[in-house]
Tab-separated table of C-alpha atoms in Angstrom:
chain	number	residue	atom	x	y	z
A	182	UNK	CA	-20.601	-0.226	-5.596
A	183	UNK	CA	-17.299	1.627	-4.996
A	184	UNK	CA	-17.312	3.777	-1.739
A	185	UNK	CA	-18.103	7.842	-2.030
A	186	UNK	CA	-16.557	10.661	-0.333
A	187	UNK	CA	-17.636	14.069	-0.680
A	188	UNK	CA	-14.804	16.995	-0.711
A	189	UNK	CA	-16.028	20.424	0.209
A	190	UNK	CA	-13.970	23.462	0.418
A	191	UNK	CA	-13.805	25.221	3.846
A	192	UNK	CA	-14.596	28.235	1.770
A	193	UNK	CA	-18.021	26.785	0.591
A	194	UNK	CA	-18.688	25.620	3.991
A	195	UNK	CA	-18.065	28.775	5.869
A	196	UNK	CA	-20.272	30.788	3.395
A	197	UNK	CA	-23.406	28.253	3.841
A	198	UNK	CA	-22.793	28.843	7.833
A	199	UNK	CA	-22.955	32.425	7.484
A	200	UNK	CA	-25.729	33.141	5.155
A	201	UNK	CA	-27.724	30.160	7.501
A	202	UNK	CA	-26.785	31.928	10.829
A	203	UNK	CA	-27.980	35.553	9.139
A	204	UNK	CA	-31.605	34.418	8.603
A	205	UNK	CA	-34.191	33.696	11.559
A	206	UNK	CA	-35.448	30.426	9.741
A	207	UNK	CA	-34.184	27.412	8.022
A	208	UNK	CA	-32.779	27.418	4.876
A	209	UNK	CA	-32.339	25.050	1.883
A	210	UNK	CA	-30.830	25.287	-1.749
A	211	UNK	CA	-28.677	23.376	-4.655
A	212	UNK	CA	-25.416	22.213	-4.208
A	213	UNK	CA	-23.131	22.244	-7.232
A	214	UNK	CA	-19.976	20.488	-8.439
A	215	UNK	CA	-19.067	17.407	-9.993
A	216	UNK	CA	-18.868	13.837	-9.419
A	217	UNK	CA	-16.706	10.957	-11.335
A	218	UNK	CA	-15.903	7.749	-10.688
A	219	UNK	CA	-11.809	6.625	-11.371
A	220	UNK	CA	-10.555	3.461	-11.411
A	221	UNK	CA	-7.446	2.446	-9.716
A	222	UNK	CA	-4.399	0.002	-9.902
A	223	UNK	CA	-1.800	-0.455	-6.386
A	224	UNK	CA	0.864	-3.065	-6.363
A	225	UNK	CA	1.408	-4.267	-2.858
A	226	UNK	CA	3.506	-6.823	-1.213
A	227	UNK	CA	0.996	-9.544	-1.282
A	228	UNK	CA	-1.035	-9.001	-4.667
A	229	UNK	CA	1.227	-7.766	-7.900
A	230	UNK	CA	-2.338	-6.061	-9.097
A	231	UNK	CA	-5.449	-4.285	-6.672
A	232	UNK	CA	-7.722	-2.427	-9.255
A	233	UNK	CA	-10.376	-0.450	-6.701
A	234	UNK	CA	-12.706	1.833	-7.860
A	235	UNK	CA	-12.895	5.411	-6.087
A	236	UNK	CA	-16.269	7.505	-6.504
A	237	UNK	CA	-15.863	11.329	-5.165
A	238	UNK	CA	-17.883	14.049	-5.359
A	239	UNK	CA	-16.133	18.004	-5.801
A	240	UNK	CA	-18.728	20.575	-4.118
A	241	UNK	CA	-17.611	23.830	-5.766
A	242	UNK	CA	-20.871	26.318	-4.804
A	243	UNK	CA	-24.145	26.425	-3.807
A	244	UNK	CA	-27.380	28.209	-4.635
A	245	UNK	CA	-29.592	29.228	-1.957
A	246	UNK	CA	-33.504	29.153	-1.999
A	247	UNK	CA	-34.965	32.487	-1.080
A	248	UNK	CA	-37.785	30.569	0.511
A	249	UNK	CA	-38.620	27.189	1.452
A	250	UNK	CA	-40.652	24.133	-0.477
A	251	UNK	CA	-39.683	26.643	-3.525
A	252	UNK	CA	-39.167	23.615	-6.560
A	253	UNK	CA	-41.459	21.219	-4.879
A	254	UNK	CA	-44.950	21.006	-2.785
A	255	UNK	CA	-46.551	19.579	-0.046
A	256	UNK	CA	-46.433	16.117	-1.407
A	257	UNK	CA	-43.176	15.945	-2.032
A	258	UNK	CA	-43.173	16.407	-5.907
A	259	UNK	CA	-40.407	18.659	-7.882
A	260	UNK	CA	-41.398	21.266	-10.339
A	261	UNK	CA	-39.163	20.892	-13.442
A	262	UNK	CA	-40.112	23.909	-14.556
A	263	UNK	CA	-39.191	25.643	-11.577
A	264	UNK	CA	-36.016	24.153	-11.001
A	265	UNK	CA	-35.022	25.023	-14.789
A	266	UNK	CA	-35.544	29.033	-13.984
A	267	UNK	CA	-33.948	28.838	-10.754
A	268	UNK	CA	-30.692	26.761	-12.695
A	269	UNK	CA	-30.901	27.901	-16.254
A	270	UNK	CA	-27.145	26.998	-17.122
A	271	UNK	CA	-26.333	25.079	-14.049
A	272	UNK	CA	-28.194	22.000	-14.665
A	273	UNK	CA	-25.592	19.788	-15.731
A	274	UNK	CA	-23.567	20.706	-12.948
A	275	UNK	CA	-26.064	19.805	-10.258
A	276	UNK	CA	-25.292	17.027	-7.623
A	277	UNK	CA	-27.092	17.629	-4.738
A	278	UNK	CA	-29.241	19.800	-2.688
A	279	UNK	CA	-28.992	20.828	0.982
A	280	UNK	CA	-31.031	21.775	4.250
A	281	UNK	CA	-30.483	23.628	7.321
A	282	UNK	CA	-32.308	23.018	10.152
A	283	UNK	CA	-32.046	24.696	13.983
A	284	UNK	CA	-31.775	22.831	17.136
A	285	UNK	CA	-33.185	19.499	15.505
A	286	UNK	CA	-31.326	15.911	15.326
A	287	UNK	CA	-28.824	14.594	12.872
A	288	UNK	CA	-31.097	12.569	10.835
A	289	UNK	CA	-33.412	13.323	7.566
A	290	UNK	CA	-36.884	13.346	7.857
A	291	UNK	CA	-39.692	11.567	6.120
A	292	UNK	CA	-40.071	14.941	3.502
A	293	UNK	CA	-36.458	14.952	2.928
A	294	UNK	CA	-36.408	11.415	1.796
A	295	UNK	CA	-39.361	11.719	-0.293
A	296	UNK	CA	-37.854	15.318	-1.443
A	297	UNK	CA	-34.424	13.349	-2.589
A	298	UNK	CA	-36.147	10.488	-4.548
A	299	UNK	CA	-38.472	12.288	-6.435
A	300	UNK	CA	-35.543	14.661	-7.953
A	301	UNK	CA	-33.215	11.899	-8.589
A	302	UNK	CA	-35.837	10.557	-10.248
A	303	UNK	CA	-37.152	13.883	-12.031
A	304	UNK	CA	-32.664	14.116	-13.115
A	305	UNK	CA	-32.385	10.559	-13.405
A	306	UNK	CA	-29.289	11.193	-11.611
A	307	UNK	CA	-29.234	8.368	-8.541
A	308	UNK	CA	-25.655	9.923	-7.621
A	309	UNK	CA	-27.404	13.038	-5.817
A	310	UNK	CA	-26.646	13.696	-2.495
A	311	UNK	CA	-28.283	15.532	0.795
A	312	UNK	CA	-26.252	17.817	3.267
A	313	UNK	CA	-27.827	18.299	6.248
A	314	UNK	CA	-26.788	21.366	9.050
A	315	UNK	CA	-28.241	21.354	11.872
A	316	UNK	CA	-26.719	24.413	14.038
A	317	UNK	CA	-27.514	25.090	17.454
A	318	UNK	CA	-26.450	27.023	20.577
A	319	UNK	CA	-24.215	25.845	22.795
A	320	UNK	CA	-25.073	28.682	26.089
A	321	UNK	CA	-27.837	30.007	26.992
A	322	UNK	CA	-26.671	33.642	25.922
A	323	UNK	CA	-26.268	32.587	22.119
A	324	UNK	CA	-22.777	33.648	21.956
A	325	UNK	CA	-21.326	30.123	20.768
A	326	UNK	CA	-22.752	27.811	18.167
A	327	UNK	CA	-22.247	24.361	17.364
A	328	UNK	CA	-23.172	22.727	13.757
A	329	UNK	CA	-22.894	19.735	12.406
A	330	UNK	CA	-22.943	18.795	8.939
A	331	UNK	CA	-23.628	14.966	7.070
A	332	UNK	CA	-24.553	14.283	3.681
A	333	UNK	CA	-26.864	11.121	2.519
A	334	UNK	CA	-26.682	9.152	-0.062
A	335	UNK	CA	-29.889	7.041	-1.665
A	336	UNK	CA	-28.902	3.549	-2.628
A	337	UNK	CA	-32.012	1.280	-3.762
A	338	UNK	CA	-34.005	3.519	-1.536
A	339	UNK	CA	-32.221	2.940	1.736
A	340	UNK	CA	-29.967	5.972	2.883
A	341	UNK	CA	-26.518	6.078	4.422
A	342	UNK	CA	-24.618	8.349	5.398
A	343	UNK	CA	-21.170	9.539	2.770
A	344	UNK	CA	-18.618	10.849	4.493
A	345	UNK	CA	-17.309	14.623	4.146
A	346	UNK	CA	-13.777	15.804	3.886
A	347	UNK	CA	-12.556	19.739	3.633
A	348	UNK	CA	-10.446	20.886	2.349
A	349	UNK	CA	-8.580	24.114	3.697
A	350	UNK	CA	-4.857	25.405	3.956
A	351	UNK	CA	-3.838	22.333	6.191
A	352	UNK	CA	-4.856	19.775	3.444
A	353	UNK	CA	-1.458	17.973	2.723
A	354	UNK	CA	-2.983	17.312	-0.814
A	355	UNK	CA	-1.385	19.429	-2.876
A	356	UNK	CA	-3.813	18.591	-5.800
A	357	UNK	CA	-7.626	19.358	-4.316
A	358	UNK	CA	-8.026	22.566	-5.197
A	359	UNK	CA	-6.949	21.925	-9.204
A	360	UNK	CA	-8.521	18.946	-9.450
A	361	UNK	CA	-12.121	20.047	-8.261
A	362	UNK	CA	-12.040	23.429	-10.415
A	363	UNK	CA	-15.247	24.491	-11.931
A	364	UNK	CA	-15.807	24.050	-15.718
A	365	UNK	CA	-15.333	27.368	-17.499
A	366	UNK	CA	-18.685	28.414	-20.184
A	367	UNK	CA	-16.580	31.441	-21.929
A	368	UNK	CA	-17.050	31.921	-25.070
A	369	UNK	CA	-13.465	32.477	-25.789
A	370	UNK	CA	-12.380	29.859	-23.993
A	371	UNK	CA	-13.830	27.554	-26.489
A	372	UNK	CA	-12.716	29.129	-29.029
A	373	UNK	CA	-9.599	28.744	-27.306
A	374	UNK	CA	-9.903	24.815	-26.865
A	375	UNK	CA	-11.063	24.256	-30.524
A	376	UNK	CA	-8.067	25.790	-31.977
A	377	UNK	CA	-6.007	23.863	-30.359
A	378	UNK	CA	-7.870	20.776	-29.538
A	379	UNK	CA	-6.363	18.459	-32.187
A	380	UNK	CA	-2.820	19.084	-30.813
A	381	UNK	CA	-3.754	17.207	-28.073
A	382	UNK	CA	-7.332	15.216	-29.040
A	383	UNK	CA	-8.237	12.445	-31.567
A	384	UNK	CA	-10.533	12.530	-33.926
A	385	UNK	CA	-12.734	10.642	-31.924
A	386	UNK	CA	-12.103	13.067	-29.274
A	387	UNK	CA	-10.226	10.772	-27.219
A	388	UNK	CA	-6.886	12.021	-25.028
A	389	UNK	CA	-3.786	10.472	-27.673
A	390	UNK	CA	-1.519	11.201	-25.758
A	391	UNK	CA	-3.112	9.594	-22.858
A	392	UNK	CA	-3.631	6.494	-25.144
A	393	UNK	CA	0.260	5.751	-25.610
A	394	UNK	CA	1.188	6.996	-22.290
A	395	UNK	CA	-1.724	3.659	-20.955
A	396	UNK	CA	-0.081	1.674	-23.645
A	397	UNK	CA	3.198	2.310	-22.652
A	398	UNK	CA	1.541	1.366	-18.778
A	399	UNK	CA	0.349	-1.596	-19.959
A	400	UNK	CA	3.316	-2.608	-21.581
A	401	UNK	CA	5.523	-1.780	-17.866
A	402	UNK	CA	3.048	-4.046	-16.003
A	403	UNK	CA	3.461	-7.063	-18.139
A	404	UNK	CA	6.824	-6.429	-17.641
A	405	UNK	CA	6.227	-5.834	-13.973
A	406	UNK	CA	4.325	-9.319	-13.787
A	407	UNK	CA	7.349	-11.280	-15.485
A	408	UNK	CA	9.968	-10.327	-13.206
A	409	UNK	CA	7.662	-10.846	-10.357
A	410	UNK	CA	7.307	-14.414	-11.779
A	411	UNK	CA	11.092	-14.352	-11.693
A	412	UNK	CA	11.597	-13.645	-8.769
A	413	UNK	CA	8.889	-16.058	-7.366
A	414	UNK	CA	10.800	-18.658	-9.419
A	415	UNK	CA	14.136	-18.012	-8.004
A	416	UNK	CA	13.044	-17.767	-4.477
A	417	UNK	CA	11.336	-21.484	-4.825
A	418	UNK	CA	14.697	-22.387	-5.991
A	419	UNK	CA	16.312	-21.122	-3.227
A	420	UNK	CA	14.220	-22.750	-0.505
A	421	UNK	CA	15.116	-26.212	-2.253
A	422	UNK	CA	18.484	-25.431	-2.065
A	423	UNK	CA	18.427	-24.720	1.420
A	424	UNK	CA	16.485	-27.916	1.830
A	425	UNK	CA	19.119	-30.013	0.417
A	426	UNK	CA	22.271	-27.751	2.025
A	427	UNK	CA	19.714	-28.987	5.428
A	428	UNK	CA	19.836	-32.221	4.793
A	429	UNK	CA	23.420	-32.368	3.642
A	430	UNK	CA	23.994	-31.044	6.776
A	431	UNK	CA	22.526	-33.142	8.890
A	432	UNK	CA	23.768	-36.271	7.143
A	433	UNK	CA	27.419	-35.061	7.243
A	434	UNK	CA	26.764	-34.740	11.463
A	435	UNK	CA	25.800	-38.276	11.343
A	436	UNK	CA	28.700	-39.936	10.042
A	437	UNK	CA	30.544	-37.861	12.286
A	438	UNK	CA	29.472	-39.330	15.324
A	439	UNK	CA	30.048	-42.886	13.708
A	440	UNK	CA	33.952	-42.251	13.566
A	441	UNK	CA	36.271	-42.476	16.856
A	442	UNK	CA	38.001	-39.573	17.582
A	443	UNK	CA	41.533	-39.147	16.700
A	444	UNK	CA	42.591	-38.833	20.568
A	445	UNK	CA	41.686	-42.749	21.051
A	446	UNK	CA	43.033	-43.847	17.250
A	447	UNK	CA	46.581	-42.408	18.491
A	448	UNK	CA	47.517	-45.531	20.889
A	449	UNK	CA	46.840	-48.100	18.627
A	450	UNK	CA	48.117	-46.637	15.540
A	451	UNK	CA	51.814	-46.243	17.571
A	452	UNK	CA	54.115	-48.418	15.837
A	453	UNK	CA	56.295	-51.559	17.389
A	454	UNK	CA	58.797	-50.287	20.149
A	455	UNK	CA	60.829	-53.627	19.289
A	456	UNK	CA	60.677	-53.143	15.546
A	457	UNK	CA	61.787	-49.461	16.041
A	458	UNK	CA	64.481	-49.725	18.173
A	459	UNK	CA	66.096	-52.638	15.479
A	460	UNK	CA	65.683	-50.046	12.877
A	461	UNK	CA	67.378	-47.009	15.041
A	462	UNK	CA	70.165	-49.517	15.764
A	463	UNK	CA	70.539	-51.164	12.065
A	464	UNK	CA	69.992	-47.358	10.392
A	465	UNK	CA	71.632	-44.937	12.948
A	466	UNK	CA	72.556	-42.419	10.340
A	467	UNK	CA	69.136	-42.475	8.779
A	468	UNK	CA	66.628	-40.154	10.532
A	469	UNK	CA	63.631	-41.330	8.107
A	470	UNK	CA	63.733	-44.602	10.187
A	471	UNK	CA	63.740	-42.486	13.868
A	472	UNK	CA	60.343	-41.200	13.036
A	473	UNK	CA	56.527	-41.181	12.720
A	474	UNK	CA	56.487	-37.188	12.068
A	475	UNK	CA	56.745	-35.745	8.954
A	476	UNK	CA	56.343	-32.148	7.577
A	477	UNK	CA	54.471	-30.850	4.405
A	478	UNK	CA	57.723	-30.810	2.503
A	479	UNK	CA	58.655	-34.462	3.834
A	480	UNK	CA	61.215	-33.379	6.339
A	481	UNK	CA	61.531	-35.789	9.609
A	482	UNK	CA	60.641	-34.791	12.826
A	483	UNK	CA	63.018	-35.813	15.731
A	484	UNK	CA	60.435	-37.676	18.437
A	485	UNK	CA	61.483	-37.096	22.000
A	486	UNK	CA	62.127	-40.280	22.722
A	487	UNK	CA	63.565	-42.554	25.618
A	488	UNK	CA	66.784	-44.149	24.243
A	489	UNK	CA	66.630	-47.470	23.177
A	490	UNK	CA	68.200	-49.929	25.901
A	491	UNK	CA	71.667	-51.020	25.147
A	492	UNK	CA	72.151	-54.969	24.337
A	493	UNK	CA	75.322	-56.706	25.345
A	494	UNK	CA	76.120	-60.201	24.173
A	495	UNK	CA	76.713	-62.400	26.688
A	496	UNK	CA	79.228	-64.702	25.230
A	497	UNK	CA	81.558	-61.617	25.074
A	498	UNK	CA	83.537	-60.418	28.121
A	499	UNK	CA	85.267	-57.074	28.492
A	500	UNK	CA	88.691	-57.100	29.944
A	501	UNK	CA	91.780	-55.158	29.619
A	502	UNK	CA	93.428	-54.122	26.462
A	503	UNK	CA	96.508	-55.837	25.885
């Protein structure tokens, strides 16, 4: 069972105040309007789909009963009949009736309930609803009032309570007024609507535009759905790669710490002072051979060095040139 609300203009409210507040006894009549049921679709971050189904009731105006236990009696039972001459053309557009009572508690009474079953039974309309006022004076002097309003709802004979909303100039909807407008019975306003009806109505009196425009709504969600799919797709993808690049990662840091660092390679990969200082000697001309250092374009690098220690023979002696 999808959740009601009830809408009521401030307008319709304020008039039922006065008219109560202007009479010395309680008052009850008709409430009229309509009620529908729409089903809806959102797309939210966690579902690509929520249908929900909305049920609201419009009160447009009400009728007020002159005197009270008018359409019914003692028992508790409507008169049809009665309730036909008091809503000749107004029938259809029936959803409810409504009671104000003076200085009593929020809370319907045994009548009231067995008022509100018998004419949803009598209109076989279980969608009716009750409004209840119950005004009463806040001083002593009667110069301030307070009411409060609820309207009941019958569901498998247990009542709840449906809660109310008006609407006045600091609604932010912009569309409660239009959408909750009262269904016009002109004669030339039929004639009106059946002249032009089949620009905008099938044959079967169905909306055709509104046809192609839920086609073409259908047609964006499945399109909706497969890019969703997409992107599910590519995201799983992602979190494997990011797996792997993790465990790449992690084995790269390994073999890492398996190889020496280059500061303790250096000493032992130093070449042989002796076999170095034969080829300075036996190649003096030949920087390649004074070197470990090369640059990128193969250029030798002079090493700073200690000279090598000279080597004198010692079957030669030095002595004075003749």
């Amino acid at each position: 069972m999808a959740d009601s609300t009830v809408y009521m203009p401030g307008i319709v409210l304020a008039s039922v105040m006065f008219q109560h507040l202007n009479t010395d006894s309680d008052v009850e009549g008709f409430i009229l309007g309509e009620s529908k049921e729409e089903e809806k679709r959102a797309i939210t971050d966690s579902t690509n789909d929520h249908v929900y189904f909305e049920h609201t009731i419009h009160v447009q105006k009400h009728i007020t009963c002159y005197r009270l236990n008018k359409f019914y009696n003692g028992a508790g039972e409507v008169d049809m009949d009665i309730l036909k001459k008091m809503l000749p053309d107004n029938m259809q557009n029936l959803i409810g009736w409504y009671r104000q009572r003076r200085n009593t508690e929020q809370r319907m009474t045994l009548r009231e309930r067995l008022v509100h079953d018998n004419l949803q039974n009598a209109l076989a309309n279980p969608e009716l609803i009750f409004l209840l006022l119950t005004p009463s004076e806040v001083t002593s002097t009667g110069s301030t009032h307070e009411t409060e309003y609820a309207a009941f709802s019958s569901h498998k004979r247990r009542f709840h309570k449906v809660p109310v909303v008006v609407n006045n100039l600091g609604t932010l909807e912009d569309v409660v007024y239009r959408t909750s407008c009262a269904p016009c019975s002109a004669a030339g306003y039929h004639r009106v609507v059946q002249k032009h009806k089949s620009k905008f109505f099938s044959q079967d009196d169905t909306h055709g535009e509104v046809m192609e425009i839920n086609k073409m709504y259908s047609s964006m969600q499945a399109e909706l759905q497969k890019e969703c799919k997409k992107v599910e797709k590519s995201e799983e993808e992602v979190q494997t790669l990011l797996a792997q690049l993790a465990a790449l990662e992690k084995l790269i840091s390994k073999k890492k710490s398996l190889i020496p660092e280059k500061g303790v390679l250096r000493p032992l990969i130093r070449g042989n002072l002796l076999l170095e200082n034969s080829l300075k000697r036996r190649f003096p001309h030949s920087p390649l051979f004074h070197t470990q250092t090369l640059t990128l374009q193969g250029v030798p690098v002079a090493e700073c060095l200690d000279p090598p220690p000279t080597l004198t023979s010692p079957h030669v002696a030095s002595g004075p040139e003749p």
